[in-house]
GROMACS .gro file of N, CA and C in nm:
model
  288
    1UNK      N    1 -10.298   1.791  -6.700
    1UNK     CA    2 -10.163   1.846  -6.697
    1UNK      C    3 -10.131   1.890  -6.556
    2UNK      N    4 -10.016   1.868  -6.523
    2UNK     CA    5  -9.969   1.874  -6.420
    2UNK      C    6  -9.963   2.041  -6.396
    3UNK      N    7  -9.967   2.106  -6.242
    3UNK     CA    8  -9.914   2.254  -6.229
    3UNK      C    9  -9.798   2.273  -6.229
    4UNK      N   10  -9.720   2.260  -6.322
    4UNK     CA   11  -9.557   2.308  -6.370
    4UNK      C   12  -9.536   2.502  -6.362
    5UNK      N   13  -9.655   2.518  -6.462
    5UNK     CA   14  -9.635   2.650  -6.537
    5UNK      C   15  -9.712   2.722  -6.454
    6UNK      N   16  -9.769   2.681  -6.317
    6UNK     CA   17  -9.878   2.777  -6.259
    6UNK      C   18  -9.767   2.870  -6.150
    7UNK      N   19  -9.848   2.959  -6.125
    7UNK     CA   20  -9.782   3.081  -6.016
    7UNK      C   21  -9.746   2.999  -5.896
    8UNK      N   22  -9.701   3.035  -5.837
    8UNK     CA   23  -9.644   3.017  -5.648
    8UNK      C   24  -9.761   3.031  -5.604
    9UNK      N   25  -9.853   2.959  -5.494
    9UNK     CA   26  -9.984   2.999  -5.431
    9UNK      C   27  -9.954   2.973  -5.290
   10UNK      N   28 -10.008   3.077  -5.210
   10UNK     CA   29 -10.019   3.041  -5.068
   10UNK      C   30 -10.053   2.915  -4.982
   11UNK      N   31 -10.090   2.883  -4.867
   11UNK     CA   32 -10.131   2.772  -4.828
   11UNK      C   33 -10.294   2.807  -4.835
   12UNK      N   34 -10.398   2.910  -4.869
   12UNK     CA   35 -10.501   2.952  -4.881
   12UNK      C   36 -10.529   2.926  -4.969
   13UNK      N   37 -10.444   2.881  -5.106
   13UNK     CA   38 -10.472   2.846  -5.238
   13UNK      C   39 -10.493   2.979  -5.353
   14UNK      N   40 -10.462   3.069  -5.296
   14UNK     CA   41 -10.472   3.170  -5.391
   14UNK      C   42 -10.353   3.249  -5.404
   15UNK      N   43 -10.345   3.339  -5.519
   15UNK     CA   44 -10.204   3.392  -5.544
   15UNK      C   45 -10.205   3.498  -5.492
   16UNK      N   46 -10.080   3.559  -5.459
   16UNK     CA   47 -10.082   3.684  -5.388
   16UNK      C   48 -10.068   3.772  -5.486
   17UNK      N   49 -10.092   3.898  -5.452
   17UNK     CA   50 -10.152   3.968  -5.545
   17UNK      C   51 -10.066   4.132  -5.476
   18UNK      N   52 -10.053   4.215  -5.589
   18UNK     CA   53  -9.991   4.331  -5.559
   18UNK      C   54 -10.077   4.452  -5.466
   19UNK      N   55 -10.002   4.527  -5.358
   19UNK     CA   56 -10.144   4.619  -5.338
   19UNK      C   57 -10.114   4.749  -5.428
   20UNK      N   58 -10.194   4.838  -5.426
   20UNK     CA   59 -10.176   4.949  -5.513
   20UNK      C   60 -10.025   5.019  -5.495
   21UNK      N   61  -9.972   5.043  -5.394
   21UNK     CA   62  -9.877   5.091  -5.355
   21UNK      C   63  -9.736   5.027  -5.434
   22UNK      N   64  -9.737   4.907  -5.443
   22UNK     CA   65  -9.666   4.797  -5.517
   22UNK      C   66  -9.682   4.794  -5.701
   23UNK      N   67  -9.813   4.822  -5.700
   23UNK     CA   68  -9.834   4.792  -5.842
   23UNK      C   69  -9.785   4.925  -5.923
   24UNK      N   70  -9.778   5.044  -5.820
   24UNK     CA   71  -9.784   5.166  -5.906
   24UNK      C   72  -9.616   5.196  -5.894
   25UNK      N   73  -9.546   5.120  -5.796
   25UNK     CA   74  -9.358   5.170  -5.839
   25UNK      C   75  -9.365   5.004  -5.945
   26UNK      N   76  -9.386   4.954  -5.939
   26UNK     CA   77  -9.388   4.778  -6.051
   26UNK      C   78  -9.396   4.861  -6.208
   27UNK      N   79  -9.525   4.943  -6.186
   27UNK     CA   80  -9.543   5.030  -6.325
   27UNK      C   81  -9.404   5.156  -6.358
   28UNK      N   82  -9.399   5.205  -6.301
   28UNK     CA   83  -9.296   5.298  -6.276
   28UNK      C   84  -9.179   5.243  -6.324
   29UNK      N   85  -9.138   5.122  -6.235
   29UNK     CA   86  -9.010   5.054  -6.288
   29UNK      C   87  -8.986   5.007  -6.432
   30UNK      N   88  -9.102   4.941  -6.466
   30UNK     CA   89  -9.111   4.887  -6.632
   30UNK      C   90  -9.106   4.982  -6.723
   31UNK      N   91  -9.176   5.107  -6.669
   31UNK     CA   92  -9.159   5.232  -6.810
   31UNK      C   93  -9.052   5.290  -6.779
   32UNK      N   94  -8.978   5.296  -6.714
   32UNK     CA   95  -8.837   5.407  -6.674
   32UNK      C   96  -8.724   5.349  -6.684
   33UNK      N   97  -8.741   5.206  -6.634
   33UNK     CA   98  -8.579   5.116  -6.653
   33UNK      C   99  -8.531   5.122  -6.793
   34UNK      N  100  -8.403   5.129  -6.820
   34UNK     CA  101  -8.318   5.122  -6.950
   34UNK      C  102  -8.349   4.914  -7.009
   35UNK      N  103  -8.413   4.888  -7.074
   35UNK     CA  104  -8.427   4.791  -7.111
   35UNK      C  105  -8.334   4.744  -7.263
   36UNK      N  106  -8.338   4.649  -7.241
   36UNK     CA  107  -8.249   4.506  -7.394
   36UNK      C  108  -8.316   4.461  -7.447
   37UNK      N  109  -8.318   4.426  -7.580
   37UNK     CA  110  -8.390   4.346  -7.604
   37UNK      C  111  -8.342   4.187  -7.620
   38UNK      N  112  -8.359   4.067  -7.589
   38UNK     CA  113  -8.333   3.918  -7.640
   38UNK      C  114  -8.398   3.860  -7.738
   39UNK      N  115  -8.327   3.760  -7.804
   39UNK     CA  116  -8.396   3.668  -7.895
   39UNK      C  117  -8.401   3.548  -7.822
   40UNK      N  118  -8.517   3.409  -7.775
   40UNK     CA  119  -8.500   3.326  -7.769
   40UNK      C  120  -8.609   3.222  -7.777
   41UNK      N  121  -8.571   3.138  -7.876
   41UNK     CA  122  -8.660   3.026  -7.913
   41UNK      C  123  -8.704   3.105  -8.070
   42UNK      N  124  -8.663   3.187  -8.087
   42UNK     CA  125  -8.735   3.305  -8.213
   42UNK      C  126  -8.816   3.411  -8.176
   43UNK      N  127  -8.842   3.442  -8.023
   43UNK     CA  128  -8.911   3.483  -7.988
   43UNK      C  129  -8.833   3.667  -7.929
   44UNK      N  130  -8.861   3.711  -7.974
   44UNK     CA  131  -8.821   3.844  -7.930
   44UNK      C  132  -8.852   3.896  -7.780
   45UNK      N  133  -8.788   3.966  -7.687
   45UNK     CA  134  -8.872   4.005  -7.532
   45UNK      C  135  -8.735   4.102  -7.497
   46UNK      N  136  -8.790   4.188  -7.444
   46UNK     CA  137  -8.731   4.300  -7.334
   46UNK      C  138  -8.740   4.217  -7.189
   47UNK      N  139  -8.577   4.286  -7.153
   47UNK     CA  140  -8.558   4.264  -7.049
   47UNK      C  141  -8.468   4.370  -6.980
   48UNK      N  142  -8.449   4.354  -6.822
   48UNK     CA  143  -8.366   4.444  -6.777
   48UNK      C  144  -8.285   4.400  -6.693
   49UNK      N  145  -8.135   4.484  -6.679
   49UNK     CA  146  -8.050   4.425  -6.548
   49UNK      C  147  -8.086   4.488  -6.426
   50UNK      N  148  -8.069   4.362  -6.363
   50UNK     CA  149  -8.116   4.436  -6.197
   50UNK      C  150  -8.075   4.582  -6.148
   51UNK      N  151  -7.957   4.559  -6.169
   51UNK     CA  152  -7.864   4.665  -6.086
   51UNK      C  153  -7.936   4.779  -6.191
   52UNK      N  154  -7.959   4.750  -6.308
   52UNK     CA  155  -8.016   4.901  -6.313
   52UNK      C  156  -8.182   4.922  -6.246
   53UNK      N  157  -8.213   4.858  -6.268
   53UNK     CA  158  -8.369   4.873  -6.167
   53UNK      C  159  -8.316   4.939  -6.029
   54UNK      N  160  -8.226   4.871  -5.978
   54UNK     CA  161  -8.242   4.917  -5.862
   54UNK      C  162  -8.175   5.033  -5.854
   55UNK      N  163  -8.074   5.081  -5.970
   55UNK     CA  164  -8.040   5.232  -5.973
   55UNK      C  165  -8.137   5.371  -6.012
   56UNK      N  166  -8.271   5.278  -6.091
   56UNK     CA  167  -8.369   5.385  -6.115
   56UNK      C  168  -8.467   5.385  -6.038
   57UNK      N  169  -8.474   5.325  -5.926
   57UNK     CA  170  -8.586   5.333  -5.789
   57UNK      C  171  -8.496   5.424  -5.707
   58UNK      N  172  -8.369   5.411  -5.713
   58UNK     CA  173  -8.301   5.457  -5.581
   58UNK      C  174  -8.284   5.612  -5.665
   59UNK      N  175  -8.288   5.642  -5.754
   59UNK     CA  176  -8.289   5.803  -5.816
   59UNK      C  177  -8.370   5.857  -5.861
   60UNK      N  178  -8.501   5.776  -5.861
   60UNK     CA  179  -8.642   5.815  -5.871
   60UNK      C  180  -8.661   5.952  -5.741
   61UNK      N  181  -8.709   6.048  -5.838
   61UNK     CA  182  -8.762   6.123  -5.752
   61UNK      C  183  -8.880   6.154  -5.654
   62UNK      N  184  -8.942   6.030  -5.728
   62UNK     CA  185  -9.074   6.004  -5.679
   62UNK      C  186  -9.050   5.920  -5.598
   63UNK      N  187  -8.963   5.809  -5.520
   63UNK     CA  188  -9.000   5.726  -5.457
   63UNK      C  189  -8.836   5.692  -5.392
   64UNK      N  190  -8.726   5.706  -5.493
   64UNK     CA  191  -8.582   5.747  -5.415
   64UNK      C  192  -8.567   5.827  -5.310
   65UNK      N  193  -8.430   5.845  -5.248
   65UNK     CA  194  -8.371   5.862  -5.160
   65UNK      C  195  -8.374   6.027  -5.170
   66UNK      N  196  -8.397   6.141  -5.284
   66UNK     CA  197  -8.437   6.228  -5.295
   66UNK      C  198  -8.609   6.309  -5.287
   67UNK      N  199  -8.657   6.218  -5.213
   67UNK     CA  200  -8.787   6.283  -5.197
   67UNK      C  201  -8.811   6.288  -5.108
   68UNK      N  202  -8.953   6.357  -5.127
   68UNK     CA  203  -8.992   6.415  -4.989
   68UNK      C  204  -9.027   6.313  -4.861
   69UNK      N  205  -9.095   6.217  -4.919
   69UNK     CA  206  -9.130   6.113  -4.804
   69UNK      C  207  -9.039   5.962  -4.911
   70UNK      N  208  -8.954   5.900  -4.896
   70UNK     CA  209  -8.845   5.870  -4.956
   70UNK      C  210  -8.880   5.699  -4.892
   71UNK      N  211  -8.954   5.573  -5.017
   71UNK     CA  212  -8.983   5.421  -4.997
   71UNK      C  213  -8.843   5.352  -4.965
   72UNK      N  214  -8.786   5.431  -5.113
   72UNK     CA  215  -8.630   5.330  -5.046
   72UNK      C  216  -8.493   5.410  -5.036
   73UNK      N  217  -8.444   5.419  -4.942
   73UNK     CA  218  -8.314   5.468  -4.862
   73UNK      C  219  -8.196   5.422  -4.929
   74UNK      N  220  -8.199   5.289  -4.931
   74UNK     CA  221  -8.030   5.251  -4.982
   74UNK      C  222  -8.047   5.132  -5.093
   75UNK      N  223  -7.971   5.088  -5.105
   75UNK     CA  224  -7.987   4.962  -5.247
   75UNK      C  225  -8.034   4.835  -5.173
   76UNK      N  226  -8.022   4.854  -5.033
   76UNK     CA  227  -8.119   4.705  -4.998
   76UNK      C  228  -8.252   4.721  -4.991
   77UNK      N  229  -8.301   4.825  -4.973
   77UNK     CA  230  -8.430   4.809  -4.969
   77UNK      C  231  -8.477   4.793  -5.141
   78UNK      N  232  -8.387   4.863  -5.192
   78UNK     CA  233  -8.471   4.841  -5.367
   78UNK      C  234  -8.477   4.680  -5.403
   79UNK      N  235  -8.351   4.620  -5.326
   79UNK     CA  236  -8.322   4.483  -5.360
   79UNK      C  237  -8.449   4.402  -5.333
   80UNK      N  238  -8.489   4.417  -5.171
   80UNK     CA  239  -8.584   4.390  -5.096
   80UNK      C  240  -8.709   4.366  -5.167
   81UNK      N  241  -8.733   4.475  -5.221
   81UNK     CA  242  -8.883   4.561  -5.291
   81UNK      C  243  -8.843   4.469  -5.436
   82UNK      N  244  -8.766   4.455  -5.490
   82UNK     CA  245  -8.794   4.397  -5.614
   82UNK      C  246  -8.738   4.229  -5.595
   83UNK      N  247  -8.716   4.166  -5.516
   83UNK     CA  248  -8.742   4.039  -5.487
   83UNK      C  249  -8.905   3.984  -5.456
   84UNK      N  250  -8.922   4.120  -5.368
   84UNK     CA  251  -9.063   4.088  -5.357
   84UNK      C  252  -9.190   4.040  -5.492
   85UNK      N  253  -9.196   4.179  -5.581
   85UNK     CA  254  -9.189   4.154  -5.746
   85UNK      C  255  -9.201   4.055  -5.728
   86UNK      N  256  -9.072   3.962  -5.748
   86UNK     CA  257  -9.030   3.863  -5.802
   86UNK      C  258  -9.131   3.731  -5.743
   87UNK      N  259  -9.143   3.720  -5.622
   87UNK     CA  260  -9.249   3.626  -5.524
   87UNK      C  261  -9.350   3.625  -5.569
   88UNK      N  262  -9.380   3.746  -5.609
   88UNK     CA  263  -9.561   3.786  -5.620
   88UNK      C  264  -9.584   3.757  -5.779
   89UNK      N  265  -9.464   3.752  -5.865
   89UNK     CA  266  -9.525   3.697  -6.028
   89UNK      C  267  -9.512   3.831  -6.096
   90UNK      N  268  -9.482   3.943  -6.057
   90UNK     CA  269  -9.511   4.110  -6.092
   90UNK      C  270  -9.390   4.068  -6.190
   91UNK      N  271  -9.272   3.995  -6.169
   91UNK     CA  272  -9.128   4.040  -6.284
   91UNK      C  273  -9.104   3.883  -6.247
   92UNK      N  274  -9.023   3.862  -6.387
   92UNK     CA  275  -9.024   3.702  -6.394
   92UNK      C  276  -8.828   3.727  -6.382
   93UNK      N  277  -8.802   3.668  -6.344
   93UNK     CA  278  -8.611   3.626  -6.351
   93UNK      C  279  -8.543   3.490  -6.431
   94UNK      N  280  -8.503   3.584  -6.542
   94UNK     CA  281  -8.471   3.480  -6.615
   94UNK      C  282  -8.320   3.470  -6.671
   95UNK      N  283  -8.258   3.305  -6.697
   95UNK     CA  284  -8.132   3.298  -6.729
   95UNK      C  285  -8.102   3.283  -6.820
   96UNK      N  286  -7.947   3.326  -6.885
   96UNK     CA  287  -7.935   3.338  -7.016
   96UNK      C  288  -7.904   3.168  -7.079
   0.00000   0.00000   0.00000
């Protein structure tokens, strides 16, 4: 079988991988975002809209624009930070 369904891999051949710093707002985001649920194929799955992800990083107190040492400043960097996600396999983007 062909690699259709495999991850994005570097030119090193291996997948990139989250560092802790990444994995622990990735976790953060999945338990705190306001999520939907979909049906498709029969298959039930949660999902979320961007714009709210990126409204609950940017008002996170832990890691928003209200803390003490503050990851993301304005809505591009949340954009930034969760495209990244998206590269690395952490959140899949999917169409209706």
């Amino acid at each position: 079988m062909s690699g259709r369904g495999r991850r994005r891999q570097d030119e090193s051949g291996e997948a990139e991988s989250l560092t802790k710093e990444e994995d622990a707002i990735a976790r953060f985001l999945r338990f705190n975002c306001p999520t939907k649920v979909g049906n498709c194929n029969g298959n039930d799955f949660s999902y979320f809209i961007g714009l709210k992800a990126v409204d609950t990083l940017l008002e996170s107190k832990k890691y928003g624009a209200e803390a003490k040492d503050p990851k993301f400043k304005t809505k591009g960097d949340c954009e930034y930070f969760i495209r990244t996600l998206i590269e690395k396999g952490a959140i899949f983007r999917a169409k209706k």
